[in-house]
Coordinates of C-alpha atoms and ligand atoms in Angstrom, one line a residue:
M5 CA -0.4 0.0 0.2
G6 CA 1.4 3.9 -0.9
D7 CA 2.2 6.3 1.5
R8 CA -1.2 7.9 0.9
W9 CA -3.7 6.0 2.8
Y10 CA -6.9 7.7 1.4
S11 CA -5.5 6.4 -1.9
E12 CA -6.9 3.0 -1.0
A13 CA -9.2 3.9 1.3
V14 CA -12.9 2.4 0.8
V15 CA -15.2 4.8 2.6
Y16 CA -18.3 4.8 4.5
C17 CA -20.7 7.2 4.5
L18 CA -23.3 7.7 8.0
D19 CA -25.1 9.3 10.0
V20 CA -25.1 8.2 13.3
D21 CA -28.4 9.0 14.5
T22 CA -29.9 6.5 11.9
Y23 CA -27.1 3.8 12.4
A24 CA -27.5 2.1 15.3
D25 CA -29.4 3.2 18.8
S26 CA -28.0 1.3 21.6
D27 CA -29.8 2.9 24.4
G28 CA -33.5 2.5 23.2
D29 CA -34.1 6.1 22.8
G30 CA -34.8 6.2 18.8
V31 CA -31.3 7.7 18.1
G32 CA -28.5 6.0 16.8
D33 CA -25.4 6.9 18.7
F34 CA -22.1 6.6 19.1
R35 CA -22.3 3.1 21.2
G36 CA -24.3 1.7 18.9
L37 CA -22.0 2.4 16.3
I38 CA -18.8 0.8 18.2
G39 CA -21.3 -1.9 18.0
R40 CA -21.5 -2.6 14.8
L41 CA -17.4 -1.9 13.7
D42 CA -17.1 -5.3 13.4
Y43 CA -19.8 -5.3 10.8
L44 CA -17.9 -2.8 9.3
A45 CA -14.6 -4.3 9.2
R46 CA -15.9 -7.7 7.7
L47 CA -17.2 -5.8 4.9
G48 CA -13.7 -4.0 3.9
V49 CA -14.5 -0.6 4.9
T50 CA -11.3 1.3 5.9
C51 CA -12.8 4.9 6.8
L52 CA -16.0 6.3 7.8
W53 CA -17.1 9.3 7.0
L54 CA -19.9 10.6 9.7
N55 CA -22.4 13.2 9.0
P56 CA -22.5 16.6 11.2
I57 CA -22.2 15.2 15.1
H58 CA -22.2 18.6 16.3
P59 CA -25.0 19.7 18.6
S60 CA -27.5 21.0 16.7
P61 CA -31.3 22.3 16.3
N62 CA -31.3 19.9 13.5
Q63 CA -32.8 21.5 10.9
D64 CA -30.5 20.9 7.9
D65 CA -29.5 17.0 9.8
G66 CA -26.9 18.5 11.8
Y67 CA -25.3 20.7 8.9
D68 CA -26.4 23.4 11.4
A69 CA -24.3 23.7 14.3
T70 CA -24.2 25.2 17.9
D71 CA -21.1 24.1 18.7
F72 CA -18.4 22.6 17.0
Y73 CA -16.4 21.8 20.1
N74 CA -18.5 19.4 21.6
V75 CA -20.6 16.6 19.9
D76 CA -24.8 16.2 19.7
P77 CA -25.9 14.8 23.2
R78 CA -28.6 12.4 21.7
L79 CA -25.5 10.7 20.2
G80 CA -23.3 10.2 23.3
T81 CA -20.7 12.3 25.1
L82 CA -17.6 12.9 24.0
G83 CA -15.7 10.1 25.8
D84 CA -18.2 8.0 23.7
F85 CA -16.8 9.5 20.6
A86 CA -13.2 9.3 21.9
E87 CA -14.1 5.4 22.7
L88 CA -15.8 4.9 19.2
L89 CA -12.1 6.5 17.8
H90 CA -10.2 3.6 19.8
Q91 CA -12.8 1.0 18.4
A92 CA -12.3 2.0 15.2
Q93 CA -8.6 2.0 15.4
N94 CA -8.3 -1.4 16.8
R95 CA -10.1 -2.7 13.6
G96 CA -7.8 -0.3 11.4
I97 CA -10.8 1.8 10.4
R98 CA -10.4 5.6 10.6
V99 CA -12.9 8.4 11.0
I100 CA -13.2 11.4 9.3
I101 CA -15.9 14.3 10.4
D102 CA -17.8 16.9 8.7
L103 CA -16.8 20.2 8.9
V104 CA -19.6 22.5 8.3
V105 CA -17.6 26.0 8.7
N106 CA -19.3 27.6 5.9
H107 CA -22.0 28.4 8.1
T108 CA -23.3 28.5 11.8
S109 CA -26.9 27.8 12.8
D110 CA -28.9 30.8 13.8
Q111 CA -28.9 29.7 17.2
H112 CA -25.0 29.2 17.7
P113 CA -23.9 31.9 20.5
W114 CA -22.0 33.9 18.1
F115 CA -24.9 34.7 15.6
Q116 CA -27.1 35.2 18.4
S117 CA -23.9 37.9 19.8
A118 CA -23.5 38.8 16.4
R119 CA -27.1 40.3 15.9
S120 CA -27.5 41.7 19.3
S121 CA -25.4 44.8 18.4
P122 CA -23.5 46.2 16.4
D123 CA -20.6 46.5 18.7
S124 CA -20.6 42.7 20.0
P125 CA -17.3 41.1 19.2
Y126 CA -18.7 38.5 17.1
R127 CA -20.4 40.9 14.7
D128 CA -17.9 40.6 12.0
W129 CA -17.8 36.8 12.4
Y130 CA -20.8 36.9 9.9
V131 CA -21.6 39.1 6.8
W132 CA -24.1 42.0 6.6
A133 CA -25.7 44.5 5.0
D134 CA -27.4 47.4 5.6
H135 CA -29.8 47.6 2.6
A136 CA -31.3 45.0 0.8
P137 CA -28.8 43.5 -1.6
A138 CA -30.2 43.7 -5.6
D139 CA -29.1 39.8 -5.4
R140 CA -30.5 38.7 -2.6
H141 CA -32.9 36.7 -4.9
Q142 CA -30.0 35.2 -6.2
G143 CA -27.6 32.4 -5.8
M144 CA -30.2 29.6 -3.8
V145 CA -28.6 26.1 -3.0
F146 CA -32.6 25.4 -2.1
P147 CA -34.8 26.2 -4.8
G148 CA -38.6 25.8 -3.9
E149 CA -37.2 25.6 -0.4
Q150 CA -35.3 28.7 0.0
H151 CA -36.5 32.5 -1.2
E152 CA -33.3 34.6 -1.2
T153 CA -29.9 34.7 0.2
W154 CA -30.6 37.4 2.2
T155 CA -32.4 37.9 5.1
Y156 CA -33.3 40.9 6.8
D157 CA -32.9 40.0 11.0
R158 CA -35.3 42.6 12.7
T159 CA -32.5 42.0 16.0
A160 CA -29.7 43.6 14.4
K161 CA -31.6 45.5 12.1
A162 CA -29.3 44.4 9.2
W163 CA -29.6 42.0 6.2
Y164 CA -26.9 38.9 6.7
Y165 CA -26.3 36.5 4.1
H166 CA -26.9 32.8 4.1
R167 CA -25.9 30.6 1.5
F168 CA -28.3 27.5 2.2
Y169 CA -31.2 27.9 4.3
E170 CA -32.1 31.3 6.2
F171 CA -31.2 29.6 9.6
Q172 CA -27.8 28.6 8.1
P173 CA -25.9 32.5 8.1
D174 CA -22.7 32.4 6.5
L175 CA -19.6 33.1 8.8
N176 CA -17.3 35.9 7.6
I177 CA -14.1 33.9 5.8
E178 CA -12.3 37.4 5.5
N179 CA -12.6 37.8 8.8
P180 CA -8.9 36.7 10.8
K181 CA -10.9 35.6 13.6
V182 CA -13.2 33.3 11.8
R183 CA -10.2 31.8 10.0
A184 CA -8.3 30.9 12.7
E185 CA -11.2 29.6 14.6
I186 CA -11.6 27.1 11.9
K187 CA -8.3 26.1 12.3
K188 CA -8.9 25.5 15.9
I189 CA -11.5 23.5 15.3
T190 CA -9.6 20.8 12.8
S191 CA -6.7 21.4 15.7
F192 CA -9.1 20.1 18.1
W193 CA -11.0 17.3 16.4
L194 CA -7.4 16.2 14.7
Q195 CA -6.2 15.7 18.8
L196 CA -8.7 14.1 19.6
G197 CA -8.0 11.0 16.4
V198 CA -10.1 12.0 13.8
S199 CA -8.0 11.3 10.3
G200 CA -9.2 14.4 8.5
F201 CA -12.6 15.4 7.7
R202 CA -15.3 15.7 4.7
M203 CA -15.3 19.7 3.9
D204 CA -18.6 20.8 3.7
A205 CA -19.4 23.9 0.7
V206 CA -16.0 24.6 0.4
P207 CA -16.3 26.8 -3.1
F208 CA -18.8 28.9 -0.5
I209 CA -16.8 29.2 2.7
I210 CA -14.1 31.2 0.6
E211 CA -16.1 33.2 -1.0
Q212 CA -15.4 37.2 -0.7
T213 CA -19.2 37.9 -0.3
E214 CA -20.0 41.4 -1.1
P215 CA -23.6 42.6 -1.2
G216 CA -25.0 42.8 -4.9
N217 CA -22.3 41.0 -6.5
P218 CA -23.6 37.7 -7.2
N219 CA -20.4 36.5 -8.5
A220 CA -18.1 37.1 -5.3
P221 CA -14.5 36.5 -5.7
K222 CA -12.9 33.4 -4.1
D223 CA -10.0 33.1 -1.7
F224 CA -8.2 30.1 -2.4
D225 CA -5.3 31.3 -0.7
F226 CA -7.6 30.2 2.7
L227 CA -7.2 26.2 1.4
T228 CA -3.7 26.6 0.7
D229 CA -3.0 28.1 4.6
L230 CA -5.9 25.9 5.9
R231 CA -3.8 22.6 4.2
Q232 CA -1.0 23.7 6.0
H233 CA -2.2 23.5 9.5
V234 CA -3.9 20.6 9.1
Q235 CA -0.9 18.8 7.9
W236 CA 1.4 19.9 10.7
R237 CA -1.2 18.8 13.3
R238 CA -1.4 15.9 11.7
G239 CA 0.9 14.3 9.0
D240 CA -1.2 11.8 7.2
A241 CA -4.7 13.9 7.9
V242 CA -7.1 14.2 4.8
L243 CA -9.5 16.9 3.3
L244 CA -11.9 15.5 1.5
A245 CA -13.9 18.5 0.0
E246 CA -17.5 19.1 -1.5
A247 CA -17.2 21.2 -4.1
N248 CA -19.4 21.0 -7.3
V249 CA -18.1 23.5 -9.7
E250 CA -17.5 22.9 -13.6
P251 CA -14.5 20.7 -14.0
D252 CA -12.3 23.4 -15.6
Q253 CA -12.7 25.0 -12.0
L254 CA -11.5 21.9 -10.4
P255 CA -7.9 22.0 -10.2
V256 CA -7.0 25.2 -8.3
Y257 CA -9.3 23.3 -5.2
F258 CA -6.2 21.0 -5.6
G259 CA -3.5 23.2 -5.6
D260 CA -2.2 26.7 -6.3
G261 CA -1.0 25.1 -10.2
S262 CA 2.5 25.1 -8.9
G263 CA 2.4 21.5 -9.4
S264 CA 2.4 20.6 -5.6
G265 CA -1.4 19.7 -4.6
N266 CA -1.2 22.4 -1.6
R267 CA -4.9 23.0 -1.0
I268 CA -7.7 19.9 -1.0
H269 CA -6.4 16.2 -0.8
M270 CA -9.7 14.9 -2.3
L271 CA -12.9 15.9 -4.2
F272 CA -15.8 14.4 -4.6
D273 CA -16.7 13.9 -8.3
F274 CA -19.4 15.2 -9.0
M275 CA -19.1 15.1 -12.5
L276 CA -18.6 11.7 -12.8
N277 CA -21.9 10.9 -10.8
G278 CA -24.0 12.3 -13.2
R279 CA -22.2 10.8 -15.8
L280 CA -22.6 7.5 -14.3
M281 CA -26.1 8.1 -13.7
L282 CA -26.7 9.2 -17.5
A283 CA -24.3 5.6 -19.0
L284 CA -26.4 3.8 -16.7
A285 CA -30.2 5.4 -18.4
R286 CA -28.6 5.2 -21.7
E287 CA -26.9 1.8 -21.2
D288 CA -24.7 3.8 -23.2
P289 CA -20.8 4.4 -21.9
E290 CA -19.9 7.1 -24.0
T291 CA -20.0 9.7 -21.5
I292 CA -17.5 7.8 -19.0
V293 CA -15.4 7.1 -21.6
D294 CA -15.8 11.7 -21.9
A295 CA -15.4 11.6 -18.1
L296 CA -12.0 9.2 -18.4
R297 CA -10.6 11.9 -21.3
D298 CA -11.6 15.2 -19.5
T299 CA -10.7 14.9 -16.3
P300 CA -8.3 17.7 -15.1
K301 CA -4.8 15.9 -14.8
L302 CA -4.3 16.1 -10.7
P303 CA -1.1 17.1 -9.0
T304 CA 0.6 14.4 -6.8
G305 CA -1.5 13.2 -3.9
G306 CA -4.8 14.5 -5.4
Q307 CA -7.5 12.1 -5.9
W308 CA -10.7 11.9 -6.4
A309 CA -13.9 10.1 -4.4
T310 CA -16.1 8.4 -6.6
F311 CA -19.9 8.1 -5.6
L312 CA -23.2 7.0 -6.8
R313 CA -25.2 7.9 -3.8
N314 CA -24.4 10.2 -1.1
H315 CA -27.1 11.9 1.6
D316 CA -28.1 14.3 -0.4
E317 CA -30.1 14.2 -3.9
I318 CA -28.8 12.9 -7.1
D319 CA -27.7 16.5 -8.7
L320 CA -28.1 16.4 -12.4
S321 CA -27.8 19.9 -13.0
R322 CA -24.5 19.7 -14.7
L323 CA -25.7 17.7 -17.5
T324 CA -27.6 18.6 -20.8
A325 CA -31.6 19.6 -20.2
D326 CA -32.1 16.5 -22.3
Q327 CA -29.6 14.2 -20.6
R328 CA -31.4 15.1 -17.2
N329 CA -34.8 13.9 -18.8
D330 CA -33.4 10.8 -19.7
V331 CA -32.2 10.0 -16.2
L332 CA -35.3 11.6 -15.0
A333 CA -37.0 9.5 -17.3
K334 CA -35.7 6.3 -16.5
F335 CA -34.7 6.4 -12.4
G336 CA -37.0 9.4 -11.0
P337 CA -40.2 9.7 -13.3
D338 CA -42.4 10.4 -10.7
E339 CA -42.4 13.9 -9.2
S340 CA -42.2 12.8 -6.0
M341 CA -39.0 11.1 -7.0
Q342 CA -37.2 14.0 -7.8
L343 CA -35.9 17.8 -6.1
Y344 CA -35.2 21.2 -6.1
G345 CA -35.7 20.8 -10.4
R346 CA -32.2 19.2 -10.6
G347 CA -32.0 16.2 -9.1
I348 CA -33.2 12.5 -8.0
R349 CA -33.6 11.8 -4.0
R350 CA -33.8 7.7 -4.5
R351 CA -31.5 5.0 -3.7
L352 CA -29.4 3.4 -6.3
A353 CA -31.8 0.1 -5.6
P354 CA -35.2 0.9 -6.5
M355 CA -33.8 3.2 -8.9
L356 CA -32.5 -0.2 -10.6
G357 CA -35.5 -1.6 -10.0
N358 CA -34.2 -3.4 -7.5
D359 CA -32.4 -5.6 -10.2
R360 CA -29.6 -7.7 -9.0
R361 CA -27.5 -7.7 -12.1
H362 CA -28.0 -3.9 -12.8
I363 CA -27.2 -2.7 -8.6
E364 CA -23.8 -5.2 -8.9
L365 CA -22.7 -3.4 -12.7
A366 CA -23.2 0.1 -11.1
Y367 CA -21.2 -0.6 -8.3
A368 CA -18.5 -3.1 -9.7
L369 CA -18.4 0.0 -12.1
Q370 CA -17.8 3.2 -9.4
F371 CA -15.3 0.7 -7.4
S372 CA -13.2 0.5 -10.6
L373 CA -13.0 3.8 -11.6
R374 CA -10.0 5.9 -10.7
G375 CA -10.3 7.6 -7.3
T376 CA -11.2 6.5 -3.9
P377 CA -14.9 5.1 -3.6
V378 CA -17.3 6.4 -1.0
L379 CA -20.6 3.9 -0.2
R380 CA -23.4 5.7 1.5
Y381 CA -24.6 3.1 4.4
G382 CA -27.2 1.0 4.0
E383 CA -26.5 0.7 -0.4
E384 CA -24.5 -2.5 0.6
I385 CA -27.5 -4.4 1.3
G386 CA -29.6 -2.6 -1.3
M387 CA -32.4 -0.5 0.9
G388 CA -34.7 1.5 -0.4
E389 CA -36.4 4.9 0.4
N390 CA -39.4 6.5 2.0
L391 CA -41.0 9.0 -0.4
A392 CA -43.6 9.9 2.3
L393 CA -40.7 11.8 4.1
D394 CA -39.9 15.0 3.2
G395 CA -37.2 16.2 0.9
R396 CA -33.9 14.6 2.0
N397 CA -35.0 12.2 4.6
A398 CA -36.3 10.0 1.9
I399 CA -32.7 8.6 1.9
R400 CA -32.3 8.8 5.3
T401 CA -33.6 6.5 6.9
P402 CA -32.6 4.1 9.7
M403 CA -30.1 1.1 9.0
Q404 CA -32.0 -2.3 8.3
W405 CA -30.1 -4.9 10.8
S406 CA -32.7 -7.2 11.4
Y407 CA -36.0 -9.0 11.4
K408 CA -36.4 -7.8 14.6
E409 CA -39.2 -4.7 15.3
N410 CA -37.9 -1.6 13.8
A411 CA -34.9 -2.9 11.3
G412 CA -33.1 -4.0 14.7
F413 CA -32.1 -0.3 14.4
S414 CA -33.6 0.6 18.0
T415 CA -35.7 -1.0 21.1
A416 CA -37.7 2.2 21.1
D417 CA -41.4 2.6 20.6
P418 CA -41.6 2.9 17.0
E419 CA -43.4 6.4 17.2
K420 CA -39.7 7.5 18.9
L421 CA -37.5 6.8 16.0
I422 CA -35.8 9.5 14.9
R423 CA -37.4 8.4 11.4
P424 CA -39.5 5.6 10.9
V425 CA -37.9 2.1 9.5
I426 CA -38.9 1.0 5.8
D427 CA -41.6 -1.8 6.7
Q428 CA -43.4 -2.2 3.7
G429 CA -43.1 -3.7 0.0
D430 CA -39.5 -4.8 -1.4
F431 CA -37.8 -2.7 0.3
G432 CA -39.0 -3.4 3.8
Y433 CA -36.8 -4.9 6.5
Q434 CA -38.8 -8.0 6.4
K435 CA -37.1 -8.7 3.4
V436 CA -34.0 -6.6 3.5
N437 CA -31.8 -6.4 6.6
V438 CA -28.2 -7.4 7.0
T439 CA -29.1 -10.6 9.4
A440 CA -30.8 -12.2 6.6
Q441 CA -28.0 -10.9 4.0
R442 CA -25.2 -11.6 6.2
G443 CA -25.1 -16.0 6.1
D444 CA -26.2 -16.1 2.6
S445 CA -23.1 -16.2 0.2
K446 CA -25.2 -15.6 -2.7
S447 CA -26.2 -12.3 -1.1
L448 CA -25.9 -8.5 -2.0
L449 CA -23.8 -8.1 1.3
A450 CA -21.6 -10.8 0.5
W451 CA -21.1 -9.4 -3.4
F452 CA -19.6 -6.3 -1.5
E453 CA -17.3 -8.3 0.8
R454 CA -15.6 -9.8 -2.1
M455 CA -15.9 -7.0 -4.6
I456 CA -13.7 -5.1 -1.6
R457 CA -11.5 -7.5 -0.7
T458 CA -11.1 -8.4 -5.0
L459 CA -10.2 -4.4 -4.7
R460 CA -7.6 -4.7 -1.6
E461 CA -5.7 -6.7 -4.2
A462 CA -5.6 -4.0 -7.0
P463 CA -3.8 -1.3 -5.9
E464 CA -3.6 0.5 -9.3
I465 CA -7.5 1.7 -9.3
G466 CA -6.7 3.8 -6.4
S467 CA -3.0 5.2 -6.6
G468 CA -2.3 4.1 -10.2
S469 CA -3.3 5.7 -13.6
T470 CA -6.9 5.0 -15.4
S471 CA -7.6 5.3 -19.0
H472 CA -10.3 4.1 -21.6
I473 CA -9.3 1.3 -24.2
D474 CA -9.9 2.7 -26.9
V475 CA -10.7 -1.0 -29.0
P476 CA -14.0 -1.5 -31.3
M477 CA -16.7 -2.1 -28.7
P478 CA -20.2 -3.7 -28.7
A479 CA -23.0 -1.4 -27.7
G480 CA -23.1 -0.9 -24.4
V481 CA -19.8 -1.9 -23.4
L482 CA -17.0 0.0 -21.1
A483 CA -13.3 -1.4 -21.2
H484 CA -10.7 0.7 -19.3
R485 CA -7.4 -0.1 -17.5
A486 CA -5.8 1.0 -14.3
D487 CA -1.9 0.7 -14.6
G488 CA 0.4 1.2 -11.6
P489 CA 3.7 -0.5 -10.5
T490 CA 2.2 -3.1 -9.0
G491 CA 1.2 -4.0 -12.5
T492 CA -2.1 -3.8 -14.8
M493 CA -6.4 -4.7 -14.3
V494 CA -8.8 -4.4 -17.2
F495 CA -11.9 -3.8 -16.9
L496 CA -15.1 -5.0 -18.7
H497 CA -18.6 -3.5 -18.3
N498 CA -21.8 -3.8 -19.8
L499 CA -24.1 -0.9 -19.5
G500 CA -26.4 -3.1 -22.3
T501 CA -28.9 -5.9 -21.6
E502 CA -27.7 -8.1 -24.7
D503 CA -24.8 -10.8 -24.3
V504 CA -21.6 -9.5 -26.2
E505 CA -18.4 -10.7 -27.2
V506 CA -15.7 -8.7 -26.8
D507 CA -12.4 -8.6 -28.8
L508 CA -9.2 -7.2 -26.2
S509 CA -6.3 -9.2 -27.6
T510 CA -4.6 -6.1 -28.9
L511 CA -3.5 -6.2 -25.2
A512 CA -2.1 -9.8 -25.5
A513 CA 1.6 -8.8 -25.8
E514 CA 1.5 -7.0 -22.2
A515 CA -0.4 -9.8 -20.5
D516 CA 1.5 -12.2 -18.2
L517 CA -0.9 -15.0 -17.2
P518 CA -4.5 -13.2 -17.5
I519 CA -7.2 -14.0 -14.8
D520 CA -10.7 -13.2 -14.1
V521 CA -10.4 -11.7 -10.6
L522 CA -14.2 -10.5 -10.7
T523 CA -17.3 -11.4 -12.2
D524 CA -20.6 -11.3 -12.5
R525 CA -21.0 -15.0 -13.2
G526 CA -18.6 -17.7 -14.4
Y527 CA -17.1 -16.6 -17.8
G528 CA -14.4 -19.6 -18.4
D529 CA -11.1 -19.1 -19.0
V530 CA -9.9 -15.8 -20.6
G531 CA -7.9 -17.1 -23.3
K532 CA -6.2 -14.7 -25.5
L533 CA -8.2 -12.4 -24.6
D534 CA -9.4 -12.5 -28.2
R535 CA -13.1 -13.9 -27.0
L536 CA -14.3 -12.3 -23.8
K537 CA -18.1 -13.2 -23.6
L538 CA -19.6 -10.9 -21.4
G539 CA -23.7 -11.3 -20.7
G540 CA -26.0 -8.3 -20.7
H541 CA -25.0 -6.0 -17.3
G542 CA -22.2 -8.3 -17.1
Y543 CA -18.9 -7.3 -15.7
R544 CA -15.6 -8.8 -15.8
W545 CA -12.1 -7.3 -13.9
I546 CA -9.0 -9.6 -15.1
R547 CA -5.9 -8.8 -14.1
L548 CA -3.9 -8.5 -16.8
C549 CA -0.3 -8.7 -15.0
R550 CA 1.1 -8.4 -11.9
S551 CA 4.8 -7.2 -10.6
T552 CA 6.5 -7.2 -7.7
A553 CA 7.1 -3.3 -7.2
S554 CA 5.1 -1.5 -5.1
Y555 CA 4.2 1.5 -4.5
Ligands
LIG30 C1 -23.7 20.5 1.2 C2 -24.5 19.3 2.6 O1 -24.2 17.9 1.6 C3 -25.6 19.3 2.8 O2 -26.2 18.2 2.8 C4 -26.2 20.7 3.6 O3 -27.8 20.6 3.4 C5 -25.8 21.5 3.0 N1 -24.3 21.6 2.2 C6 -25.2 23.0 3.6 O4 -24.4 22.3 4.7

């Protein structure tokens, strides 16, 4: 394994409050999660990303903190969190947490003080305007739920800026005290033992907001500064950023252009996410080929984080209208499945009609593409969504552990659960749960375990270079390869439903005992690579050659 642990990590994203409840109050907690670490270790997860864990009124699922130096008491105590870090470390699992410092909750003592008087020491920690800014109805992130980005505060007698909901006032990044505080927050959690941060809303954190200017400049130097700080405090800490911007704007998030990756280590690949959805919907890999070709070159140490589902809606806003319509028609045809006019609030299994082959294909593809895979809890057992819940809560239902009441998530009265468990239909916990799948070697869970084990033996995916294999292919088939000092992996994924045959004989000269290492079914010997069978929605991961060299 290379020095940069994050390049070969398998990241698992979960919300502590919907994962496992140890004390029967209906809300998941750290002790419950500790009890599930063995499950995660067996799955092959090497890094947990915890959605926000701080005290919060929870108007935006914790992305509205009232204290950055503590944990939400519903989840346990700081002591429980430290124990979680210890227990995870014992199993070789790292933990990163959400760093949500673009804004605070409006209930945060800093904002309460700031609004109370122009003389408050915290007044300049937020962004104010004396008069209604002309651009106040622009730049909303949650159209339909959010109507403006500047709101008048009667107590402050001034307008404050909020890129997100009005209860999330933006911190003023131009204030050196705010910058110092953000660094202090990172120091605190690094000192406790986290391995880094998933940084929320990075393009907005560095926005130098000016009333009336909807295209405020950005201060990328802050990212350089923060990276320096974090790295000095803990050499192997990682920053994983959410920066959902156009691809040509991404390189500056990784580094200042001097060739060194001196800002963010890893960025979520939102563009690839939309293109993957389009490729699956159209049964045509063309957009993935484009993505592999167009991806900006990353500085040393820069890495993509790939994902199919996260805790938000699938954002299709960077696709063209035609492309978006195709994805919506296939995967979110009902208006109730759509959100913000740009996305889909569903989990993957129901989007793919609970078709096991299709689900495997999609995840095999994601995990084989360049970057570090991020998996959302529950996807490994094929959980569904509850469209009766508001907005993004549809995909934030409790983890389905067993056949027991409340899916084994909690012993609380069902009325008291943080959110109802899914208890009906094909995705009800009676049919989809860990217990049912744990002992079944043919289950989706067992498949994920096997697939991740295979990934462990293919460091070229995370640390090597990935490219499209540009030879004639049957319709619907993507062929790509990953190369590194340890050898070469070749991947075939059939997005279509027809059985096909693929000719990769041009690679034969490079091959040294080529062998299938992961397939959807038995295909027999790979032979001379000239007549590779591939079923509808089938996939083959082939090790072409392996060397003893390491990174
Ligand atoms: C992005 C997060 O992923 C989302 O869940 C949240 O609502 C916003 N940032 C605001 O923090």
